[in-house]
CSV table of C-alpha atoms in Angstrom, one decimal:
chain,number,residue,atom,x,y,z
A,1,UNK,CA,-30.3,19.3,9.8
A,2,UNK,CA,-30.2,22.3,12.1
A,3,UNK,CA,-33.1,24.0,10.3
A,4,UNK,CA,-35.1,20.8,10.7
A,5,UNK,CA,-34.3,20.5,14.4
A,6,UNK,CA,-35.2,24.1,15.1
A,7,UNK,CA,-38.7,23.4,13.9
A,8,UNK,CA,-39.3,20.0,15.4
A,9,UNK,CA,-41.8,21.2,17.9
A,10,UNK,CA,-44.3,22.6,15.5
A,11,UNK,CA,-47.9,23.3,16.4
A,12,UNK,CA,-50.9,22.8,14.2
A,13,UNK,CA,-54.2,24.6,13.9
A,14,UNK,CA,-57.3,23.1,12.5
A,15,UNK,CA,-60.0,24.2,10.1
A,16,UNK,CA,-62.6,22.7,12.4
A,17,UNK,CA,-63.0,23.1,16.1
A,18,UNK,CA,-63.8,20.6,18.9
A,19,UNK,CA,-64.8,21.2,22.5
A,20,UNK,CA,-62.4,18.5,23.8
A,21,UNK,CA,-59.1,18.5,21.9
A,22,UNK,CA,-56.8,15.6,22.5
A,23,UNK,CA,-53.1,16.5,22.2
A,24,UNK,CA,-50.6,14.0,20.9
A,25,UNK,CA,-47.4,14.2,22.9
A,26,UNK,CA,-45.3,12.6,20.3
A,27,UNK,CA,-45.8,15.0,17.4
A,28,UNK,CA,-47.4,17.8,19.3
A,29,UNK,CA,-50.5,18.0,17.1
A,30,UNK,CA,-54.0,19.0,18.1
A,31,UNK,CA,-56.5,16.5,16.7
A,32,UNK,CA,-59.5,18.9,16.3
A,33,UNK,CA,-61.2,17.1,13.4
A,34,UNK,CA,-60.3,15.6,10.1
A,35,UNK,CA,-57.9,18.3,9.0
A,36,UNK,CA,-54.4,19.2,10.2
A,37,UNK,CA,-52.9,22.6,9.2
A,38,UNK,CA,-49.1,23.0,9.9
A,39,UNK,CA,-47.8,26.2,11.4
A,40,UNK,CA,-44.4,27.6,10.3
A,41,UNK,CA,-42.8,30.9,9.4
A,42,UNK,CA,-44.7,32.9,6.8
A,43,UNK,CA,-41.6,33.2,4.5
A,44,UNK,CA,-41.3,29.4,4.4
A,45,UNK,CA,-45.0,28.8,3.4
A,46,UNK,CA,-46.1,28.9,-0.3
A,47,UNK,CA,-48.7,31.5,-1.2
A,48,UNK,CA,-50.9,31.8,-4.3
A,49,UNK,CA,-49.3,33.9,-7.0
A,50,UNK,CA,-45.7,33.3,-5.8
A,51,UNK,CA,-43.3,33.2,-8.7
A,52,UNK,CA,-40.5,30.7,-9.3
A,53,UNK,CA,-38.0,30.6,-12.2
A,54,UNK,CA,-38.3,26.9,-12.8
A,55,UNK,CA,-40.0,23.7,-11.5
A,56,UNK,CA,-37.0,22.5,-9.6
A,57,UNK,CA,-36.7,25.7,-7.5
A,58,UNK,CA,-40.4,25.5,-6.7
A,59,UNK,CA,-40.2,21.8,-5.7
A,60,UNK,CA,-37.2,22.5,-3.4
A,61,UNK,CA,-39.2,25.3,-1.8
A,62,UNK,CA,-42.2,23.1,-1.2
A,63,UNK,CA,-40.0,20.1,-0.1
A,64,UNK,CA,-38.3,22.3,2.5
A,65,UNK,CA,-41.6,23.6,3.7
A,66,UNK,CA,-42.8,20.0,4.2
A,67,UNK,CA,-39.6,18.9,6.0
A,68,UNK,CA,-40.0,21.9,8.3
A,69,UNK,CA,-43.6,21.1,9.1
A,70,UNK,CA,-43.2,17.3,9.5
A,71,UNK,CA,-44.3,15.8,6.2
A,72,UNK,CA,-42.7,14.7,3.0
A,73,UNK,CA,-43.7,16.1,-0.4
A,74,UNK,CA,-43.2,14.5,-3.8
A,75,UNK,CA,-43.7,15.3,-7.5
A,76,UNK,CA,-46.9,14.3,-9.1
A,77,UNK,CA,-48.6,14.6,-12.5
A,78,UNK,CA,-48.1,17.4,-15.1
A,79,UNK,CA,-49.8,18.8,-18.2
A,80,UNK,CA,-48.1,19.8,-21.5
A,81,UNK,CA,-49.2,21.8,-24.5
A,82,UNK,CA,-48.9,20.9,-28.1
A,83,UNK,CA,-45.3,22.1,-28.1
A,84,UNK,CA,-44.5,19.5,-25.4
A,85,UNK,CA,-43.9,22.2,-22.8
A,86,UNK,CA,-45.1,21.9,-19.3
A,87,UNK,CA,-48.0,24.2,-18.5
A,88,UNK,CA,-49.0,22.8,-15.2
A,89,UNK,CA,-47.2,20.8,-12.5
A,90,UNK,CA,-48.6,19.2,-9.3
A,91,UNK,CA,-46.7,18.6,-6.1
A,92,UNK,CA,-48.5,16.6,-3.4
A,93,UNK,CA,-47.9,15.1,0.0
A,94,UNK,CA,-46.2,11.7,0.0
A,95,UNK,CA,-49.4,10.2,1.6
A,96,UNK,CA,-51.6,11.4,-1.3
A,97,UNK,CA,-53.4,8.7,-3.3
A,98,UNK,CA,-55.6,5.8,-2.3
A,99,UNK,CA,-54.2,3.3,0.2
A,100,UNK,CA,-53.0,-0.1,-1.1
A,101,UNK,CA,-55.0,-3.2,-0.4
A,102,UNK,CA,-53.4,-5.2,2.3
A,103,UNK,CA,-54.7,-8.5,0.8
A,104,UNK,CA,-52.3,-10.1,-1.6
A,105,UNK,CA,-52.7,-13.2,-3.7
A,106,UNK,CA,-49.3,-14.4,-2.7
A,107,UNK,CA,-49.6,-14.8,1.1
A,108,UNK,CA,-45.8,-15.4,1.4
A,109,UNK,CA,-45.1,-11.8,0.5
A,110,UNK,CA,-45.2,-9.6,3.6
A,111,UNK,CA,-45.8,-6.0,3.2
A,112,UNK,CA,-43.6,-3.7,5.2
A,113,UNK,CA,-45.4,-1.7,7.8
A,114,UNK,CA,-44.9,2.1,7.5
A,115,UNK,CA,-46.3,5.2,9.1
A,116,UNK,CA,-46.2,7.0,5.8
A,117,UNK,CA,-48.8,4.9,4.1
A,118,UNK,CA,-51.1,6.6,1.6
A,119,UNK,CA,-54.3,7.9,3.0
A,120,UNK,CA,-55.7,10.1,0.1
A,121,UNK,CA,-54.2,13.3,1.6
A,122,UNK,CA,-55.6,16.4,-0.2
A,123,UNK,CA,-52.6,18.6,0.4
A,124,UNK,CA,-51.0,19.9,-2.9
A,125,UNK,CA,-49.3,22.7,-4.7
A,126,UNK,CA,-50.2,23.4,-8.3
A,127,UNK,CA,-47.9,25.4,-10.5
A,128,UNK,CA,-48.9,27.1,-13.8
A,129,UNK,CA,-46.7,28.5,-16.5
A,130,UNK,CA,-46.6,32.3,-16.6
A,131,UNK,CA,-45.7,32.3,-20.3
A,132,UNK,CA,-42.2,33.7,-19.8
A,133,UNK,CA,-40.5,30.4,-18.9
A,134,UNK,CA,-41.3,30.7,-15.2
A,135,UNK,CA,-44.1,29.3,-13.0
A,136,UNK,CA,-46.4,30.7,-10.4
A,137,UNK,CA,-48.5,29.1,-7.6
A,138,UNK,CA,-52.0,28.7,-9.0
A,139,UNK,CA,-53.4,26.7,-6.1
A,140,UNK,CA,-52.2,25.8,-2.7
A,141,UNK,CA,-54.1,23.3,-0.5
A,142,UNK,CA,-52.6,23.6,3.0
A,143,UNK,CA,-54.6,21.2,5.1
A,144,UNK,CA,-53.8,17.4,5.5
A,145,UNK,CA,-55.9,14.5,6.7
A,146,UNK,CA,-53.2,13.0,8.9
A,147,UNK,CA,-50.9,14.0,11.7
A,148,UNK,CA,-47.4,15.2,11.2
A,149,UNK,CA,-44.0,14.0,12.4
A,150,UNK,CA,-42.8,15.8,15.6
A,151,UNK,CA,-40.0,15.4,18.1
A,152,UNK,CA,-38.6,11.9,18.1
A,153,UNK,CA,-40.0,10.9,14.6
A,154,UNK,CA,-38.8,13.8,12.4
A,155,UNK,CA,-35.5,11.9,12.0
A,156,UNK,CA,-37.2,9.1,10.2
A,157,UNK,CA,-38.7,11.2,7.4
A,158,UNK,CA,-37.1,10.8,4.0
A,159,UNK,CA,-36.5,14.6,3.9
A,160,UNK,CA,-34.5,14.4,7.1
A,161,UNK,CA,-32.3,11.5,5.9
A,162,UNK,CA,-29.5,12.2,3.6
A,163,UNK,CA,-25.9,10.8,3.5
A,164,UNK,CA,-23.4,13.7,3.2
A,165,UNK,CA,-19.9,13.3,2.0
A,166,UNK,CA,-18.8,13.2,5.7
A,167,UNK,CA,-21.2,10.3,6.3
A,168,UNK,CA,-19.9,8.4,3.3
A,169,UNK,CA,-16.2,8.9,4.2
A,170,UNK,CA,-16.9,7.8,7.8
A,171,UNK,CA,-18.5,4.6,6.6
A,172,UNK,CA,-15.7,3.8,4.2
A,173,UNK,CA,-13.0,4.6,6.9
A,174,UNK,CA,-14.9,2.4,9.4
A,175,UNK,CA,-15.0,-0.5,6.9
A,176,UNK,CA,-11.2,-0.3,6.5
A,177,UNK,CA,-11.0,-1.0,10.2
A,178,UNK,CA,-13.4,-3.9,9.9
A,179,UNK,CA,-16.3,-2.0,11.5
A,180,UNK,CA,-19.7,-2.7,10.0
A,181,UNK,CA,-22.4,-0.2,9.0
A,182,UNK,CA,-24.5,-0.9,12.2
A,183,UNK,CA,-21.6,-0.3,14.5
A,184,UNK,CA,-20.4,2.7,12.5
A,185,UNK,CA,-23.8,4.3,12.9
A,186,UNK,CA,-23.7,3.7,16.7
A,187,UNK,CA,-20.2,5.3,16.8
A,188,UNK,CA,-21.4,8.2,14.8
A,189,UNK,CA,-24.3,8.7,17.1
A,190,UNK,CA,-22.0,8.8,20.1
A,191,UNK,CA,-19.8,11.4,18.3
A,192,UNK,CA,-22.8,13.6,17.4
A,193,UNK,CA,-24.7,13.2,20.6
A,194,UNK,CA,-28.0,11.6,19.7
A,195,UNK,CA,-29.8,9.7,16.9
A,196,UNK,CA,-31.8,12.8,16.0
A,197,UNK,CA,-28.6,14.6,15.0
A,198,UNK,CA,-27.1,11.9,12.9
A,199,UNK,CA,-29.1,12.8,9.8
A,200,UNK,CA,-29.5,9.2,8.6
A,201,UNK,CA,-30.8,6.0,9.9
A,202,UNK,CA,-28.8,2.7,10.4
A,203,UNK,CA,-30.6,1.4,7.3
A,204,UNK,CA,-29.2,4.3,5.2
A,205,UNK,CA,-25.7,3.4,6.5
A,206,UNK,CA,-26.2,-0.3,5.6
A,207,UNK,CA,-27.6,0.5,2.2
A,208,UNK,CA,-24.6,2.7,1.3
A,209,UNK,CA,-22.2,0.0,2.6
A,210,UNK,CA,-24.0,-2.5,0.4
A,211,UNK,CA,-23.8,-0.3,-2.7
A,212,UNK,CA,-20.1,0.2,-2.1
A,213,UNK,CA,-19.4,-3.5,-1.8
A,214,UNK,CA,-21.5,-4.1,-5.0
A,215,UNK,CA,-19.5,-1.5,-6.9
A,216,UNK,CA,-16.1,-2.8,-5.6
A,217,UNK,CA,-17.2,-6.4,-6.5
A,218,UNK,CA,-17.4,-5.5,-10.1
A,219,UNK,CA,-14.4,-3.2,-10.3
A,220,UNK,CA,-12.1,-4.6,-7.6
A,221,UNK,CA,-9.3,-5.6,-10.0
A,222,UNK,CA,-9.4,-2.2,-11.7
A,223,UNK,CA,-9.3,-0.4,-8.3
A,224,UNK,CA,-6.3,-2.6,-7.2
A,225,UNK,CA,-4.3,-1.9,-10.3
A,226,UNK,CA,-5.0,1.8,-10.2
A,227,UNK,CA,-4.0,1.8,-6.5
A,228,UNK,CA,-0.7,0.2,-7.4
A,229,UNK,CA,-0.1,2.8,-10.2
A,230,UNK,CA,-0.8,5.6,-7.7
A,231,UNK,CA,1.7,4.2,-5.2
A,232,UNK,CA,4.3,3.8,-7.9
A,233,UNK,CA,3.8,7.3,-9.2
A,234,UNK,CA,3.6,9.2,-5.9
A,235,UNK,CA,4.6,7.6,-2.5
A,236,UNK,CA,7.0,4.8,-3.5
A,237,UNK,CA,9.2,5.1,-6.5
A,238,UNK,CA,10.7,1.7,-5.9
A,239,UNK,CA,7.3,0.0,-5.9
A,240,UNK,CA,7.0,-2.5,-8.8
A,241,UNK,CA,4.2,-4.7,-9.9
A,242,UNK,CA,3.2,-6.9,-12.8
A,243,UNK,CA,-0.1,-8.6,-13.8
A,244,UNK,CA,-1.8,-10.7,-16.4
A,245,UNK,CA,-5.4,-11.1,-17.5
A,246,UNK,CA,-7.2,-13.7,-19.5
A,247,UNK,CA,-9.3,-13.4,-22.6
A,248,UNK,CA,-12.2,-12.1,-20.6
A,249,UNK,CA,-10.0,-9.4,-19.0
A,250,UNK,CA,-10.2,-11.1,-15.7
A,251,UNK,CA,-7.1,-10.8,-13.4
A,252,UNK,CA,-5.3,-14.1,-13.2
A,253,UNK,CA,-1.8,-13.3,-12.0
A,254,UNK,CA,-0.4,-10.4,-10.0
A,255,UNK,CA,3.1,-9.8,-8.5
A,256,UNK,CA,4.2,-6.8,-6.5
A,257,UNK,CA,7.1,-5.7,-4.3
A,258,UNK,CA,7.5,-2.4,-2.5
A,259,UNK,CA,10.6,-0.4,-1.7
A,260,UNK,CA,10.9,-1.9,1.8
A,261,UNK,CA,10.8,-5.4,0.5
A,262,UNK,CA,13.4,-4.7,-2.2
A,263,UNK,CA,15.7,-3.2,0.4
A,264,UNK,CA,15.2,-6.3,2.7
A,265,UNK,CA,16.2,-8.5,-0.2
A,266,UNK,CA,19.4,-6.6,-0.7
A,267,UNK,CA,20.5,-7.5,2.8
A,268,UNK,CA,18.8,-10.8,3.6
A,269,UNK,CA,18.1,-12.2,0.1
A,270,UNK,CA,20.5,-15.2,0.2
A,271,UNK,CA,17.7,-17.6,1.1
A,272,UNK,CA,14.0,-17.1,0.3
A,273,UNK,CA,11.0,-19.2,1.1
A,274,UNK,CA,7.6,-19.2,-0.4
A,275,UNK,CA,4.5,-21.3,0.3
A,276,UNK,CA,1.2,-21.3,-1.5
A,277,UNK,CA,-1.2,-22.5,1.2
A,278,UNK,CA,-3.4,-19.5,1.6
A,279,UNK,CA,-6.8,-19.3,-0.1
A,280,UNK,CA,-8.6,-16.9,2.2
A,281,UNK,CA,-10.0,-14.6,-0.6
A,282,UNK,CA,-13.4,-15.1,-2.0
A,283,UNK,CA,-12.0,-15.8,-5.5
A,284,UNK,CA,-10.0,-18.8,-4.4
A,285,UNK,CA,-6.8,-17.3,-5.8
A,286,UNK,CA,-3.5,-18.5,-4.4
A,287,UNK,CA,-1.6,-16.0,-2.2
A,288,UNK,CA,2.2,-16.5,-2.2
A,289,UNK,CA,4.4,-14.4,0.1
A,290,UNK,CA,8.1,-14.4,-0.7
A,291,UNK,CA,9.8,-14.2,2.7
A,292,UNK,CA,13.3,-14.3,4.3
A,293,UNK,CA,14.9,-14.3,7.7
A,294,UNK,CA,16.8,-11.3,9.1
A,295,UNK,CA,19.6,-11.3,11.6
A,296,UNK,CA,17.2,-11.5,14.5
A,297,UNK,CA,15.6,-14.7,13.2
A,298,UNK,CA,12.4,-12.7,12.3
A,299,UNK,CA,10.5,-13.1,9.0
A,300,UNK,CA,10.8,-10.2,6.5
A,301,UNK,CA,8.7,-9.9,3.3
A,302,UNK,CA,10.4,-9.4,0.0
A,303,UNK,CA,7.3,-9.6,-2.4
A,304,UNK,CA,3.9,-11.3,-2.8
A,305,UNK,CA,1.9,-12.8,-5.6
A,306,UNK,CA,-1.7,-13.8,-6.4
A,307,UNK,CA,-2.1,-16.7,-8.8
A,308,UNK,CA,-5.2,-18.3,-10.4
A,309,UNK,CA,-4.0,-21.9,-10.0
A,310,UNK,CA,-1.3,-23.9,-8.3
A,311,UNK,CA,0.3,-25.3,-11.5
A,312,UNK,CA,3.7,-25.1,-13.0
A,313,UNK,CA,2.9,-22.4,-15.5
A,314,UNK,CA,1.6,-20.0,-12.8
A,315,UNK,CA,4.7,-20.7,-10.6
A,316,UNK,CA,7.0,-20.1,-13.6
A,317,UNK,CA,5.4,-16.7,-14.2
A,318,UNK,CA,5.8,-15.8,-10.5
A,319,UNK,CA,9.5,-16.9,-10.5
A,320,UNK,CA,10.2,-15.0,-13.7
A,321,UNK,CA,8.6,-11.9,-12.2
A,322,UNK,CA,10.7,-12.3,-9.1
A,323,UNK,CA,13.9,-12.6,-11.2
A,324,UNK,CA,12.8,-9.5,-13.2
A,325,UNK,CA,12.5,-7.3,-10.1
A,326,UNK,CA,15.2,-8.9,-7.8
A,327,UNK,CA,17.7,-10.6,-10.1
A,328,UNK,CA,19.0,-14.2,-9.8
A,329,UNK,CA,21.3,-13.7,-6.8
A,330,UNK,CA,19.4,-16.2,-4.7
A,331,UNK,CA,21.5,-19.0,-3.3
A,332,UNK,CA,18.8,-21.2,-1.8
A,333,UNK,CA,15.0,-21.6,-2.1
A,334,UNK,CA,12.9,-23.4,0.5
A,335,UNK,CA,9.4,-24.6,-0.4
A,336,UNK,CA,7.0,-27.4,0.5
A,337,UNK,CA,6.8,-30.7,-1.4
A,338,UNK,CA,4.9,-29.3,-4.3
A,339,UNK,CA,5.9,-30.9,-7.7
A,340,UNK,CA,4.7,-27.8,-9.6
A,341,UNK,CA,7.0,-25.6,-7.6
A,342,UNK,CA,9.9,-28.0,-8.2
A,343,UNK,CA,9.4,-27.8,-12.0
A,344,UNK,CA,9.2,-24.0,-12.0
A,345,UNK,CA,12.3,-23.6,-9.8
A,346,UNK,CA,14.4,-26.0,-11.8
A,347,UNK,CA,13.6,-24.1,-15.0
A,348,UNK,CA,13.8,-20.5,-13.7
A,349,UNK,CA,16.6,-21.0,-11.1
A,350,UNK,CA,18.8,-23.8,-12.5
A,351,UNK,CA,21.8,-23.1,-10.3
A,352,UNK,CA,20.0,-22.4,-7.1
A,353,UNK,CA,19.7,-25.0,-4.3
A,354,UNK,CA,16.2,-26.2,-3.7
A,355,UNK,CA,15.4,-27.5,-0.2
A,356,UNK,CA,12.2,-28.7,1.3
A,357,UNK,CA,10.7,-27.0,4.4
A,358,UNK,CA,11.4,-29.1,7.5
A,359,UNK,CA,8.2,-27.8,9.2
A,360,UNK,CA,6.1,-29.4,6.4
A,361,UNK,CA,8.1,-32.7,6.7
A,362,UNK,CA,7.7,-32.9,10.5
A,363,UNK,CA,4.0,-32.1,10.2
A,364,UNK,CA,3.5,-35.2,8.0
A,365,UNK,CA,5.0,-37.7,10.5
A,366,UNK,CA,1.8,-38.2,12.6
A,367,UNK,CA,-0.2,-38.8,9.4
A,368,UNK,CA,2.3,-41.3,8.1
A,369,UNK,CA,3.2,-43.2,11.2
A,370,UNK,CA,0.0,-42.7,13.2
A,371,UNK,CA,-1.1,-40.2,15.7
A,372,UNK,CA,-1.2,-42.6,18.6
A,373,UNK,CA,2.4,-43.8,18.0
A,374,UNK,CA,3.8,-40.3,17.7
A,375,UNK,CA,1.9,-38.9,20.7
A,376,UNK,CA,2.5,-41.8,23.3
A,377,UNK,CA,6.0,-42.8,22.4
A,378,UNK,CA,9.3,-40.9,22.7
A,379,UNK,CA,9.9,-41.3,19.0
A,380,UNK,CA,9.1,-37.6,18.1
A,381,UNK,CA,11.4,-36.3,20.9
A,382,UNK,CA,14.3,-38.5,19.7
A,383,UNK,CA,13.6,-37.4,16.1
A,384,UNK,CA,13.6,-33.7,17.0
A,385,UNK,CA,17.0,-34.2,18.7
A,386,UNK,CA,18.5,-35.5,15.5
A,387,UNK,CA,16.8,-33.0,13.3
């Protein structure tokens, strides 16, 4: 980016002259006729006869020349011999070619307005093979029929917009903090100093964030399982997890417990409670936290599970996974009035006391007795005293 910024304020000469030139304050060009010729350092400008070892090297040279002068270059046609080897290659300005017709048969399709529309720009660079595997500049047309990007607009050129690894890591880290791409771009601008120094537009940030979400959407289960394996192998040797997939290799059941949760169970594991009322993920899977109460009457987490359905088979699998990692030293289990939970607990923990959560019971009184009766009578106060 620094090399681009050093050449933002480029001046242009013209092949024709005019008695009353009209300067353009935005891109600092002098409109002296139909042709614009960019000015830059002589070592950055292609010359006829210049040698290049391959086509990619030549294109990178011409691309950097265009980005320095305020236009974008692109690859064009090529010629090959009978041995299917390239003998001639054309590089042109991105605005080369005839402009597209604004009229469309489908009036509902709106064409995007852009300042880089094709205008049959004649600027080009023609490479020819030198017979030794390399290429030389056979023809170089320097002048353009349009103005160039200058200060304030150089940042929007395609050649000035590229997401580096630092950009990508910043977007990912911002997403972990629930910061969207638009806000992340604004924060990055504040860190760098100005939009011109960011090196990418807010659309580039949003497109990368979209691509990341699309990739994760297809491989989220694989990423999660690999993350658990990495935790188990490196940072937490006491981390344990177990999962199951269906015939389509879709994740249907997942149970995990870290070292902190397992140590909490050793101290406060006499009574556990689990409730399956959370469906906040986009897959509609049931989230089940296994929790307990410490000596300060605060909740502590032992483990957690994700299940496909709230049925007896899924609850049995979760209970068996719990017994596998924690043993069967539980004395009491508190749940809500779910019949599937009751079946699973009776089968997996036959000697453990099963009690219903009082909070769920008290929440059902207004719906059973009537909201008006419970709100305007002292019934609930008297009931709470007894409870």
